[in-house]
């Protein structure tokens, strides 16, 4: 079955203004995805890694790219199609709490 990486973006303000019942349902959806085999986690502090020409490792704290909303978490999910992946993540916390979820097909 095809795999997809999802990146959830969201902030505390959007989460807090989402009704509790909607948040509870979204967390239940996360739990269903995990019980179905998804690998999911909350984003920690990123570190950039470079090794130009394999001549030496360089690291820099912080994300490589910036967005209006911070990265909140990641998941690897199985879905038969992009459409199914969209349906699976359309009810997770970042999607319903004024954030956004990106879906990246793994090829």
Rosetta silent file (secondary structure, phi, psi, omega in degrees, C-alpha in Angstrom):
SEQUENCE: XXXXXXXXXXXXXXXXXXXXXXXXXXXXXXXXXXXXXXXXXXXXXXXXXXXXXXXXXXXXXXXXXXXXXXXXXXXXXXXXXXXXXXXXXXXXXXXXXXXXXXXXXXX
SCORE:     score description
SCORE:     0.000 S_00000001
   1 L     0.000  138.387  179.147    0.000    0.000    0.000 S_00000001
   2 L   -60.431  148.621  177.762    1.365    3.485   -0.806 S_00000001
   3 E  -111.073  149.343  179.384    2.800    5.541    2.045 S_00000001
   4 E  -133.856  138.769  171.599    2.360    9.240    2.654 S_00000001
   5 E   -96.295  133.097  175.672    4.192   11.628    4.956 S_00000001
   6 E  -115.930  142.950  176.105    1.987   14.242    6.551 S_00000001
   7 E  -122.873  119.046  179.679    3.171   17.471    8.123 S_00000001
   8 E   -98.050  131.929  177.237    0.766   19.220   10.446 S_00000001
   9 E  -115.893  135.790  177.646    1.051   22.956   11.012 S_00000001
  10 L  -178.528  162.065  178.919   -0.806   24.709   13.790 S_00000001
  11 L  -128.874  167.548 -177.437   -0.476   26.923   16.806 S_00000001
  12 H   -60.532  -38.399 -177.918   -1.887   27.046   20.311 S_00000001
  13 H   -61.751  -45.307  178.163   -4.187   29.998   19.479 S_00000001
  14 H   -65.567  -40.204  178.607   -5.963   28.077   16.713 S_00000001
  15 H   -62.773  -47.093 -176.336   -6.163   24.971   18.858 S_00000001
  16 H   -65.943  -28.513 -179.518   -7.564   26.859   21.837 S_00000001
  17 L   -87.974    0.495  176.310  -10.312   28.536   19.809 S_00000001
  18 L   -86.379  132.899 -179.426  -11.526   25.192   18.443 S_00000001
  19 L   -54.457  142.621 -177.398  -14.478   23.751   20.408 S_00000001
  20 H   -54.976  -41.031 -179.474  -13.479   21.039   22.882 S_00000001
  21 H   -62.755  -37.774  178.077  -15.754   18.446   21.247 S_00000001
  22 H   -68.047  -42.238  177.823  -14.061   19.011   17.878 S_00000001
  23 H   -62.871  -43.281  179.392  -10.601   18.707   19.476 S_00000001
  24 H   -60.924  -43.694  178.514  -11.624   15.509   21.275 S_00000001
  25 H   -63.789  -38.060  179.318  -12.890   13.989   18.029 S_00000001
  26 H   -65.906  -41.404  177.576   -9.667   15.023   16.270 S_00000001
  27 H   -67.699  -33.585  174.833   -7.507   13.349   18.920 S_00000001
  28 H   -64.708  -36.931  176.846   -9.670   10.227   18.617 S_00000001
  29 H   -64.685  -42.399  174.347   -8.960   10.301   14.860 S_00000001
  30 H   -55.871  -46.628 -179.127   -5.214   10.465   15.603 S_00000001
  31 H   -61.562  -39.313  177.337   -5.608    7.439   17.870 S_00000001
  32 H   -63.846  -42.359  178.744   -7.470    5.543   15.113 S_00000001
  33 H   -62.111  -43.828  179.418   -4.699    6.311   12.629 S_00000001
  34 H   -64.326  -42.332  179.120   -2.045    5.099   15.077 S_00000001
  35 H   -66.459  -22.741  176.812   -4.003    1.923   15.851 S_00000001
  36 L   -87.801    3.575  175.148   -4.197    1.359   12.087 S_00000001
  37 L   111.471   -3.699  179.156   -0.405    1.473   11.771 S_00000001
  38 L   -66.172  144.619  172.170    0.411    5.155   11.284 S_00000001
  39 E  -101.310  121.567 -170.301    3.653    6.385   12.812 S_00000001
  40 E  -137.668  146.037  176.929    2.888    9.742   14.378 S_00000001
  41 E  -160.781  159.089  176.344    4.659   12.246   16.576 S_00000001
  42 E   -83.424  140.275 -177.738    4.749   15.815   17.810 S_00000001
  43 L   -71.095  132.547  172.080    7.473   17.966   16.269 S_00000001
  44 L   -96.256 -161.697  179.755   10.465   18.771   18.446 S_00000001
  45 L   -80.902  123.968 -176.983   13.179   21.347   17.795 S_00000001
  46 L   -80.430  157.498  173.232   14.729   20.809   14.352 S_00000001
  47 E  -131.699  129.309  175.996   18.405   20.726   13.424 S_00000001
  48 E   -85.435  139.699  179.179   19.621   21.311    9.872 S_00000001
  49 E  -126.280  128.819  175.280   22.405   18.990    8.673 S_00000001
  50 E  -131.861  151.609  175.668   24.673   19.642    5.718 S_00000001
  51 L  -148.626   69.402 -174.780   27.793   17.863    4.491 S_00000001
  52 H   -59.871  127.101 -179.634   28.867   19.669    1.286 S_00000001
  53 H    56.658   23.949 -178.157   30.990   17.432   -0.905 S_00000001
  54 H    54.162   33.026 -175.359   31.211   15.021    2.040 S_00000001
  55 L  -100.281   -6.727  179.423   33.924   17.358    3.381 S_00000001
  56 L   160.386  137.496 -177.794   32.537   18.035    6.826 S_00000001
  57 L   -79.522  132.018  175.101   29.289   18.045    8.723 S_00000001
  58 E  -119.876  136.148  175.985   27.674   21.408    9.397 S_00000001
  59 E  -126.683  152.192  176.935   24.685   21.808   11.704 S_00000001
  60 E  -145.517  130.920  177.259   22.412   24.736   12.428 S_00000001
  61 E   -70.069  144.987  175.490   19.592   24.889   14.950 S_00000001
  62 L   105.385  166.340 -178.740   16.138   25.706   13.647 S_00000001
  63 L   -74.135  153.191  175.542   13.997   24.882   10.638 S_00000001
  64 L   -73.663  -41.284 -179.196   15.255   25.216    7.085 S_00000001
  65 L  -114.040  153.940  179.453   11.977   26.729    5.904 S_00000001
  66 L  -115.916  151.168  176.215    9.637   29.111    7.670 S_00000001
  67 L  -143.470  167.814  178.646    5.847   29.303    7.543 S_00000001
  68 L   -61.987  -34.346  178.313    3.063   31.365    9.087 S_00000001
  69 L  -112.055  143.722  177.770    2.220   28.441   11.370 S_00000001
  70 L   -73.440  154.714  172.980    4.797   26.311   13.182 S_00000001
  71 E   -67.521  128.303 -178.597    5.227   22.635   12.397 S_00000001
  72 E  -103.082  -32.931 -178.693    3.217   20.766   15.012 S_00000001
  73 E  -175.939  174.480 -176.741    3.790   17.132   14.063 S_00000001
  74 E  -134.440  156.424  171.819    4.420   14.436   11.508 S_00000001
  75 E  -150.679  152.355  168.466    2.898   11.128   10.514 S_00000001
  76 E  -116.449  119.334 -176.763    3.568    8.348    8.053 S_00000001
  77 E  -122.586  156.628  171.452    0.297    6.812    6.907 S_00000001
  78 E  -101.025  137.108  175.253   -0.774    4.098    4.488 S_00000001
  79 L  -154.601  147.503 -178.513   -3.519    4.908    1.996 S_00000001
  80 L   -69.333  -24.360 -176.914   -4.593    3.387   -1.303 S_00000001
  81 L  -156.263  168.470  174.699   -4.586    6.792   -3.009 S_00000001
  82 H   -60.322  -39.327  179.857   -3.992   10.483   -2.429 S_00000001
  83 H   -60.936  -41.473  178.032   -7.749   10.920   -2.111 S_00000001
  84 H   -67.426  -38.798  177.561   -7.861    8.329    0.686 S_00000001
  85 H   -61.914  -41.747  177.969   -4.894   10.008    2.423 S_00000001
  86 H   -60.021  -46.313  179.185   -6.740   13.345    2.246 S_00000001
  87 H   -61.320  -42.310 -178.104   -9.822   11.777    3.817 S_00000001
  88 H   -62.413  -36.471 -175.749   -7.742   10.138    6.556 S_00000001
  89 H   -98.109   -0.618 -175.324   -6.105   13.402    7.674 S_00000001
  90 L   -71.930   -8.569 -179.276   -9.039   15.742    7.135 S_00000001
  91 L  -122.598   14.888  177.803  -10.236   15.270   10.723 S_00000001
  92 L   -82.331  165.497 -173.899   -6.940   15.333   12.662 S_00000001
  93 H   -52.008  -47.142 -177.515   -6.163   18.192   15.073 S_00000001
  94 H   -64.931  -33.316 -179.730   -4.165   20.401   12.706 S_00000001
  95 H   -70.483  -35.662 -174.659   -6.801   20.127    9.974 S_00000001
  96 H   -98.351  -15.198 -175.323   -9.717   21.073   12.229 S_00000001
  97 L  -104.495   44.699  173.478   -8.028   23.493   14.659 S_00000001
  98 L    66.435   26.162  175.030   -7.304   26.322   12.204 S_00000001
  99 L  -113.930 -152.313  179.784   -4.070   24.767   10.964 S_00000001
 100 E  -153.011  151.987  175.030   -3.178   22.818    7.845 S_00000001
 101 E  -123.277  125.532  171.732   -1.854   19.365    6.965 S_00000001
 102 E   -91.466  145.591  175.466    0.456   18.776    4.017 S_00000001
 103 E  -121.424  125.315  178.508    0.502   15.332    2.424 S_00000001
 104 E  -117.189  113.304  175.487    3.630   14.159    0.639 S_00000001
 105 E   -65.608  136.782  172.934    3.425   10.890   -1.331 S_00000001
 106 L   -91.730  123.922 -177.478    6.465    8.653   -0.838 S_00000001
 107 L  -111.670    0.000    0.000    7.556    7.317   -4.202 S_00000001
